[in-house]
Amino acid sequence: MYNIKRLDYTYGVFGKNAEYYKKLLPEKLPDKCEDYSFVTKGSILAQDYHASSCLMFRTDEETIKYYAEYYSLLCDEIRVENDDSEEKIKGLDSFLKQARISDESRRGEFDNAELYWIDGHFPKGALLDRDSGYVVILT
């Protein structure tokens, strides 16, 4: 169902911009895919709202390496999140909040994550953690 939901979300919400958003979401899920979740929010008329999606799963190190190479070409900035600078922590917090990951116990699973950030008003990009195997993609 992922492929159908991905296409429905990108074309249904973004129309002429669908090709851009299709690049952000993987064409298919990896062979090793555990703890899968894909939450999409469509468009509504509201001043402080925007359509978004959050794809999250755990996978193997080889797949994360592939995603790291792929997203490094798409994104404006790569942030290594084990850097304790205030800017890095704020970026991670913003990303995790948008992904609806606010539980402190789960946040620890992203201690050594790399954040592939796309500039914009709302957080977009990919969070990859080689230690836990998590991949979190926001659009």
XYZ file of N, CA and C in Angstrom:
417
model
N 0.805 -1.204 0.000
C 0.000 0.000 0.000
C 0.855 1.278 0.000
N 2.133 1.166 0.389
C 2.981 2.361 0.438
C 3.010 3.076 -0.908
N 3.225 2.341 -1.992
C 3.347 2.969 -3.311
C 2.090 3.745 -3.682
N 0.926 3.178 -3.405
C -0.340 3.852 -3.711
C -0.490 5.097 -2.856
N -0.198 4.975 -1.575
C -0.335 6.119 -0.670
C 0.655 7.228 -1.050
N 1.864 6.856 -1.434
C 2.873 7.837 -1.849
C 2.388 8.630 -3.059
N 1.877 7.933 -4.058
C 1.398 8.614 -5.259
C 0.149 9.441 -4.980
N -0.754 8.903 -4.183
C -1.968 9.637 -3.826
C -1.609 10.929 -3.089
N -0.681 10.836 -2.168
C -0.263 12.015 -1.409
C 0.423 13.034 -2.317
N 1.410 12.614 -3.086
C 2.173 13.581 -3.877
C 1.329 14.233 -4.966
N 0.560 13.449 -5.712
C -0.254 14.040 -6.777
C -1.510 14.715 -6.230
N -2.107 14.128 -5.223
C -3.338 14.676 -4.673
C -3.143 15.971 -3.926
N -2.020 16.105 -3.243
C -1.767 17.304 -2.445
C -0.967 18.341 -3.230
N 0.027 17.908 -3.980
C 0.957 18.852 -4.583
C 0.782 19.054 -6.080
N -0.036 18.242 -6.732
C -0.340 18.453 -8.141
C 0.876 18.655 -9.007
N 1.041 19.877 -9.532
C 2.144 20.151 -10.459
C 3.521 20.058 -9.793
N 3.581 20.116 -8.479
C 4.851 19.969 -7.757
C 5.095 18.532 -7.302
N 4.268 17.601 -7.749
C 4.357 16.210 -7.293
C 5.715 15.593 -7.571
N 6.323 15.888 -8.697
C 7.609 15.277 -9.044
C 8.686 15.623 -8.008
N 8.673 16.839 -7.506
C 9.628 17.241 -6.478
C 9.432 16.397 -5.217
N 8.196 16.259 -4.772
C 7.909 15.516 -3.541
C 8.113 14.011 -3.732
N 7.920 13.518 -4.944
C 8.200 12.109 -5.214
C 9.684 11.813 -5.034
N 10.539 12.787 -5.299
C 11.977 12.596 -5.112
C 12.343 12.471 -3.635
N 11.564 13.126 -2.775
C 11.864 13.093 -1.347
C 11.469 11.768 -0.704
N 10.422 11.148 -1.214
C 9.952 9.869 -0.672
C 10.475 8.726 -1.532
N 11.020 7.684 -0.922
C 11.548 6.569 -1.723
C 10.479 5.975 -2.636
N 10.906 5.541 -3.804
C 9.985 4.938 -4.763
C 9.374 3.660 -4.192
N 10.179 2.918 -3.452
C 9.670 1.715 -2.794
C 10.378 1.567 -1.456
N 9.796 0.776 -0.593
C 10.407 0.524 0.706
C 11.533 -0.495 0.547
N 12.544 -0.422 1.394
C 13.652 -1.383 1.287
C 13.192 -2.795 1.673
N 13.968 -3.780 1.255
C 13.647 -5.168 1.587
C 13.595 -5.367 3.094
N 14.564 -4.806 3.802
C 14.525 -4.867 5.262
C 13.857 -3.595 5.753
N 12.648 -3.752 6.255
C 11.844 -2.600 6.691
C 11.020 -3.027 7.900
N 11.386 -2.497 9.068
C 10.689 -2.831 10.311
C 10.140 -1.556 10.939
N 9.160 -1.711 11.804
C 8.555 -0.576 12.526
C 8.096 0.516 11.565
N 7.493 0.124 10.455
C 7.060 1.032 9.393
C 5.870 1.883 9.837
N 5.936 3.154 9.506
C 4.829 4.091 9.722
C 4.894 5.137 8.612
N 3.739 5.452 8.024
C 3.677 6.496 7.000
C 2.406 7.304 7.238
N 2.575 8.475 7.816
C 1.456 9.347 8.163
C 1.437 10.504 7.174
N 0.291 10.721 6.541
C 0.143 11.836 5.607
C -0.980 12.737 6.076
N -0.817 14.020 5.807
C -1.850 15.012 6.123
C -2.115 15.804 4.851
N -3.338 15.808 4.422
C -3.710 16.508 3.201
C -3.843 18.001 3.398
N -4.313 18.670 2.373
C -4.456 20.125 2.389
C -5.783 20.541 3.004
N -5.733 21.586 3.799
C -6.937 22.265 4.289
C -6.637 23.761 4.274
N -7.675 24.546 4.236
C -7.493 25.991 4.245
C -7.349 26.475 5.681
N -6.159 26.882 6.022
C -5.862 27.443 7.338
C -4.546 28.195 7.226
N -4.445 29.261 7.950
C -3.281 30.125 7.831
C -1.992 29.463 8.329
N -2.062 28.682 9.392
C -0.859 28.119 9.991
C -0.740 26.607 9.760
N -1.279 26.116 8.680
C -1.280 24.683 8.389
C -0.647 24.429 7.034
N 0.018 23.308 6.905
C 0.518 22.891 5.601
C 0.430 21.370 5.527
N 0.256 20.876 4.339
C 0.218 19.432 4.133
C 1.605 18.856 4.428
N 1.634 17.656 4.969
C 2.923 17.055 5.294
C 2.808 15.535 5.318
N 3.954 14.901 5.322
C 3.992 13.454 5.495
C 5.217 13.105 6.318
N 5.139 11.976 6.991
C 6.264 11.469 7.763
C 6.341 9.959 7.542
N 7.412 9.550 6.905
C 7.691 8.136 6.684
C 8.790 7.735 7.661
N 8.547 6.665 8.413
C 9.532 6.231 9.393
C 9.607 4.706 9.373
N 10.834 4.197 9.412
C 11.055 2.761 9.500
C 12.486 2.509 9.943
N 12.761 1.262 10.274
C 14.123 0.831 10.602
C 14.607 -0.095 9.500
N 15.884 0.016 9.201
C 16.449 -0.782 8.123
C 17.905 -1.119 8.431
N 18.580 -1.696 7.464
C 19.969 -2.114 7.656
C 20.946 -0.991 7.295
N 22.203 -1.198 7.685
C 23.228 -0.174 7.497
C 23.499 0.124 6.021
N 23.444 -0.879 5.184
C 23.688 -0.682 3.754
C 22.629 0.236 3.133
N 21.389 0.045 3.516
C 20.302 0.896 3.002
C 20.456 2.323 3.507
N 20.824 2.480 4.761
C 21.033 3.829 5.305
C 22.188 4.521 4.580
N 23.218 3.778 4.255
C 24.347 4.345 3.504
C 23.877 4.848 2.135
N 23.034 4.062 1.470
C 22.477 4.468 0.184
C 21.655 5.755 0.337
N 20.773 5.800 1.358
C 19.955 6.998 1.583
C 20.833 8.217 1.898
N 21.910 8.012 2.649
C 22.808 9.127 2.978
C 23.399 9.735 1.707
N 23.822 8.895 0.793
C 24.352 9.391 -0.477
C 23.265 10.113 -1.275
N 22.081 9.534 -1.327
C 20.977 10.100 -2.100
C 20.550 11.457 -1.539
N 20.282 11.516 -0.230
C 19.793 12.765 0.354
C 20.869 13.844 0.435
N 22.133 13.459 0.447
C 23.182 14.487 0.454
C 23.160 15.292 -0.847
N 22.679 14.697 -1.924
C 22.564 15.409 -3.201
C 21.320 16.296 -3.253
N 20.271 15.931 -2.541
C 19.009 16.678 -2.573
C 18.950 17.829 -1.576
N 19.649 17.697 -0.490
C 19.450 18.601 0.633
C 20.416 19.776 0.627
N 20.004 20.823 1.319
C 20.786 22.050 1.403
C 21.891 21.971 2.442
N 21.683 21.151 3.470
C 22.631 21.111 4.574
C 22.569 19.740 5.235
N 23.707 19.266 5.691
C 23.772 18.021 6.455
C 24.218 18.393 7.860
N 23.440 17.976 8.825
C 23.763 18.261 10.214
C 24.035 16.946 10.933
N 25.185 16.825 11.525
C 25.493 15.654 12.320
C 24.994 15.950 13.725
N 24.031 15.166 14.183
C 23.319 15.537 15.396
C 24.019 15.183 16.696
N 25.171 14.518 16.660
C 25.878 14.322 17.920
C 26.699 15.559 18.285
N 26.640 16.573 17.438
C 27.209 17.881 17.737
C 26.235 18.560 18.696
N 26.703 18.965 19.867
C 25.817 19.509 20.898
C 25.603 21.014 20.796
N 25.915 21.626 19.664
C 25.701 23.064 19.542
C 24.203 23.359 19.589
N 23.871 24.549 20.044
C 22.464 24.932 20.211
C 21.711 24.878 18.881
N 22.346 25.307 17.793
C 21.697 25.303 16.484
C 21.352 23.879 16.044
N 22.272 22.957 16.255
C 22.045 21.558 15.858
C 20.920 20.942 16.675
N 20.909 21.186 17.981
C 19.866 20.632 18.844
C 18.512 21.224 18.471
N 18.452 22.515 18.183
C 17.208 23.159 17.782
C 16.687 22.555 16.469
N 17.580 22.304 15.522
C 17.178 21.699 14.255
C 16.628 20.304 14.445
N 17.277 19.507 15.283
C 16.803 18.156 15.566
C 15.457 18.203 16.277
N 15.332 19.085 17.262
C 14.058 19.209 17.980
C 12.923 19.593 17.047
N 13.169 20.542 16.157
C 12.153 20.972 15.200
C 11.752 19.827 14.289
N 12.728 19.084 13.809
C 12.469 17.960 12.917
C 11.664 16.878 13.632
N 12.095 16.502 14.846
C 11.393 15.461 15.603
C 9.989 15.895 16.008
N 9.813 17.165 16.305
C 8.479 17.669 16.644
C 7.551 17.538 15.434
N 8.031 17.924 14.273
C 7.225 17.810 13.055
C 6.917 16.340 12.745
N 7.848 15.445 13.084
C 7.662 14.009 12.853
C 6.817 13.373 13.950
N 6.404 14.156 14.922
C 5.595 13.693 16.050
C 6.357 12.693 16.922
N 7.665 12.917 17.054
C 8.502 12.109 17.928
C 8.944 13.030 19.059
N 8.172 13.069 20.102
C 8.501 13.980 21.193
C 8.796 13.231 22.488
N 8.576 11.936 22.505
C 8.840 11.114 23.678
C 10.348 11.068 23.931
N 10.781 11.489 25.098
C 12.212 11.539 25.416
C 12.877 10.168 25.301
N 12.158 9.107 25.632
C 12.757 7.778 25.551
C 13.078 7.401 24.103
N 12.269 7.829 23.171
C 12.523 7.551 21.751
C 13.567 8.491 21.188
N 13.635 9.680 21.710
C 14.583 10.667 21.201
C 16.016 10.171 21.343
N 16.272 9.391 22.379
C 17.599 8.838 22.589
C 18.052 7.930 21.463
N 17.112 7.429 20.673
C 17.459 6.561 19.548
C 18.065 7.351 18.388
N 18.065 8.668 18.485
C 18.574 9.515 17.409
C 19.804 10.303 17.839
N 20.518 9.810 18.849
C 21.681 10.534 19.377
C 22.776 10.744 18.351
N 22.962 9.819 17.441
C 24.039 9.922 16.460
C 23.498 10.079 15.045
N 22.352 10.697 14.942
C 21.699 10.839 13.643
C 22.346 11.917 12.790
N 22.155 11.758 11.498
C 22.521 12.795 10.538
C 21.219 13.334 9.979
N 21.087 14.643 9.953
C 19.881 15.297 9.469
C 20.182 15.934 8.121
N 19.511 15.472 7.091
C 19.658 15.998 5.732
C 18.518 16.992 5.531
N 18.823 18.244 5.696
C 17.856 19.336 5.838
C 17.616 20.031 4.510
N 16.353 20.317 4.215
C 15.987 21.119 3.052
C 15.421 22.424 3.580
N 16.020 23.535 3.178
C 15.564 24.833 3.663
C 14.131 25.106 3.241
N 13.414 25.761 4.118
C 12.036 26.128 3.855
C 11.370 26.530 5.156
N 10.132 26.967 5.043
C 9.402 27.427 6.218
C 9.129 26.275 7.194
N 8.848 25.089 6.676
C 8.592 23.919 7.503
C 9.710 22.903 7.291
N 10.052 22.130 8.338
C 11.132 21.146 8.196
C 10.831 20.111 7.112
N 11.828 19.866 6.283
C 11.759 18.820 5.258
C 13.130 18.187 5.177
N 13.140 16.898 4.885
C 14.406 16.214 4.714
C 14.367 14.828 5.287
N 15.544 14.312 5.605
C 15.663 12.946 6.103
C 16.575 12.916 7.322
N 16.175 12.125 8.283
C 16.961 11.882 9.479
C 17.388 10.421 9.429
N 18.694 10.190 9.437
C 19.226 8.832 9.312
C 20.098 8.533 10.519
N 19.831 7.416 11.174
C 20.632 7.027 12.324
C 21.172 5.620 12.101
N 22.461 5.539 11.863
C 23.094 4.246 11.576
C 23.078 3.321 12.791
N 23.145 3.891 14.004
C 23.170 3.065 15.215
C 21.851 2.331 15.442
N 20.738 3.049 15.356
C 19.430 2.446 15.627
C 18.793 1.873 14.362
N 19.275 2.305 13.191
C 18.694 1.848 11.931
C 17.488 2.640 11.494
N 17.175 3.739 12.187
C 15.984 4.525 11.851
C 16.206 5.423 10.647
N 15.175 5.499 9.842
C 15.068 6.433 8.727
C 13.760 7.188 8.955
N 13.836 8.526 9.009
C 12.646 9.357 9.155
C 12.696 10.377 8.028
N 11.659 10.402 7.187
C 11.618 11.315 6.054
C 10.393 12.203 6.179
N 10.623 13.503 6.219
C 9.534 14.488 6.285
C 9.406 15.219 4.967
N 8.167 15.433 4.545
C 7.924 16.284 3.378
C 6.942 17.353 3.765
